[in-house]
C-alpha cells in the first residue's frame, strides 16, 4: 500500500477518535463555557494540523516526481542530441568506420533504456537503414538523403517523447520533414 495512503488512514482514524473524545468532553462540560471554548480551539488546531500535514505530504510527493521527470528529461534530451550529433558526423564525413558502428551499438543500448515505445520502433527502422548504408564504408549523397529522411521520422518521435503534449503529431511530422529537406546545390 502507498505510504501516503497509510498515513492518511492512520490520520483519519486518529482524528476521528480524537474528535469523538473531545466532543464527549465538550458536552460533559456544558456548564463551563471556558472549557467549551478550549475544546473547540483544540479541535480546530487538530483539524488544521491534519490538513496541513496531508497537504505537505502530497506536495512532497509532487516535488519528488517533478524532480524525477526533470532528471529523466535531461538524460533523454542529452542522449537524443548525442545521437543526432553522431549522425551528423557520419553524413558530413560521408564515411562509417568500425569505430562508428561500435559507438552506435552503445548509443543503441543507452537509447533502449530510456526511450519510449514509439521512439524505439522508429529507431529500429533507422538502424536498419544505417546498417544497409554501412555495408560499404562510404556514404553516398543519396544514402545521406535517405538517412536524413529517416532521421526526420525519428526526430518527430523523439520530440513527442520529450514534450509529450503535441496534439497534432501528423502535422508536426510533416513540418519536421519539410524543414529538414536537403538543400540542393546548383551545379
XYZ file of C-alpha atoms in Angstrom:
187
model
C 0.000 0.000 0.000
C 1.163 3.522 -0.756
C 2.958 5.304 2.092
C 0.760 8.404 1.846
C -2.392 6.241 1.840
C -1.265 4.540 5.063
C -0.550 7.933 6.561
C -3.967 9.193 5.502
C -5.744 6.168 7.021
C -3.862 6.473 10.323
C -4.504 10.222 10.426
C -8.211 9.748 9.713
C -8.586 7.133 12.444
C -6.660 9.257 14.944
C -8.605 12.379 14.039
C -11.954 10.566 14.261
C -11.260 9.098 17.708
C -9.818 12.399 18.902
C -12.854 14.253 17.615
C -15.314 11.948 19.389
C -13.276 12.147 22.608
C -13.211 15.948 22.505
C -16.883 16.091 21.529
C -17.746 13.949 24.570
C -15.619 16.268 26.696
C -17.381 19.273 25.160
C -20.871 18.002 26.035
C -19.794 16.947 29.508
C -18.502 20.473 30.223
C -21.694 22.347 29.259
C -21.810 24.306 32.489
C -18.309 25.731 31.967
C -18.195 27.863 28.759
C -14.426 28.446 29.082
C -13.765 24.685 28.861
C -16.033 24.502 25.809
C -14.015 27.183 24.040
C -10.707 25.477 24.873
C -12.022 22.179 23.484
C -13.198 23.934 20.305
C -9.762 25.535 19.926
C -8.122 22.128 20.323
C -10.469 20.628 17.709
C -9.678 23.450 15.272
C -5.956 23.092 15.887
C -6.046 19.337 15.309
C -8.032 19.778 12.093
C -5.589 22.434 10.868
C -2.580 20.252 11.687
C -4.107 17.217 9.959
C -4.970 19.147 6.809
C -1.573 20.863 6.715
C 0.258 17.548 7.172
C -1.734 15.928 4.366
C -1.066 18.880 2.034
C 2.663 18.928 2.834
C 2.900 15.200 2.266
C 1.197 15.482 -1.129
C 3.351 18.468 -2.046
C 6.495 16.456 -1.210
C 5.342 13.635 -3.477
C 4.634 16.060 -6.317
C 8.025 17.763 -5.906
C 9.838 14.414 -5.915
C 8.009 13.308 -9.059
C 8.787 16.649 -10.685
C 12.499 16.285 -9.907
C 12.497 12.767 -11.349
C 10.795 13.982 -14.525
C 13.299 16.833 -14.917
C 16.217 14.435 -14.466
C 14.751 11.984 -16.981
C 14.123 14.815 -19.448
C 17.757 15.939 -19.129
C 19.052 12.414 -19.689
C 16.767 11.799 -22.673
C 17.461 15.117 -24.353
C 21.243 14.851 -23.980
C 21.221 11.296 -25.322
C 18.980 12.157 -28.254
C 21.174 15.135 -29.152
C 24.238 12.913 -28.881
C 22.639 10.580 -31.422
C 21.806 13.445 -33.782
C 25.369 14.784 -33.487
C 26.699 11.301 -34.244
C 24.554 11.012 -37.381
C 25.665 14.494 -38.405
C 29.307 13.364 -38.201
C 28.570 10.370 -40.413
C 26.735 12.430 -43.030
C 29.322 15.231 -43.053
C 32.321 12.885 -43.319
C 30.440 10.508 -45.652
C 32.090 7.518 -44.023
C 31.107 4.925 -41.431
C 34.020 3.289 -39.676
C 34.042 0.232 -37.429
C 34.602 2.595 -34.517
C 31.410 4.442 -35.504
C 29.468 1.181 -35.534
C 30.747 0.305 -32.051
C 29.790 3.758 -30.813
C 26.363 3.296 -32.399
C 25.930 -0.013 -30.555
C 26.498 1.735 -27.227
C 24.178 4.589 -28.183
C 21.570 1.956 -29.037
C 21.901 0.407 -25.589
C 21.520 3.777 -23.919
C 18.503 4.681 -26.021
C 16.864 1.326 -25.331
C 16.980 2.109 -21.612
C 15.205 5.477 -21.705
C 13.224 5.821 -24.930
C 9.506 5.217 -25.195
C 7.983 2.541 -27.432
C 7.377 4.800 -30.444
C 10.958 6.081 -30.431
C 12.290 2.528 -30.197
C 10.179 1.416 -33.183
C 11.337 4.336 -35.313
C 14.908 3.904 -34.078
C 14.816 0.264 -35.235
C 13.852 1.479 -38.724
C 16.686 3.983 -38.615
C 19.214 1.345 -37.522
C 18.136 -0.991 -40.340
C 18.749 1.785 -42.862
C 22.072 2.664 -41.259
C 23.181 -0.985 -41.422
C 22.251 -1.052 -45.108
C 24.197 2.169 -45.694
C 27.197 0.868 -43.735
C 27.583 -2.220 -45.913
C 30.199 -0.222 -47.758
C 32.283 2.318 -45.875
C 31.384 5.335 -47.991
C 28.081 7.173 -47.640
C 26.812 8.473 -50.961
C 24.730 11.591 -51.423
C 21.546 9.551 -51.958
C 22.301 7.473 -48.829
C 22.824 10.624 -46.784
C 19.462 11.935 -48.029
C 17.839 8.628 -47.033
C 19.472 8.879 -43.613
C 18.220 12.446 -43.223
C 14.685 11.474 -44.147
C 14.721 8.553 -41.715
C 16.250 10.808 -39.058
C 13.341 13.220 -39.621
C 10.911 10.437 -38.799
C 12.912 9.587 -35.706
C 13.086 13.236 -34.633
C 9.305 13.563 -34.722
C 9.021 10.582 -32.348
C 11.799 11.980 -30.164
C 10.040 15.334 -29.951
C 6.836 13.639 -28.880
C 8.769 11.606 -26.294
C 10.411 14.706 -24.830
C 7.488 17.125 -24.924
C 4.595 14.649 -24.913
C 1.982 17.379 -25.253
C 1.636 17.721 -29.006
C -1.916 17.182 -30.227
C -1.318 17.187 -33.972
C 1.548 14.736 -34.345
C 0.952 14.123 -38.058
C 1.174 17.873 -38.784
C 4.330 18.027 -36.707
C 5.855 15.119 -38.596
C 5.179 16.888 -41.907
C 6.680 20.152 -40.633
C 9.826 18.411 -39.436
C 10.106 16.656 -42.790
C 9.657 19.871 -44.809
C 12.090 21.823 -42.625
C 14.837 19.259 -42.961
C 14.758 18.554 -46.679
C 18.293 18.721 -48.044
C 19.343 21.882 -49.817
C 20.355 21.204 -53.412
C 23.429 22.945 -54.740
C 23.271 24.493 -58.150
C 25.786 22.912 -60.444
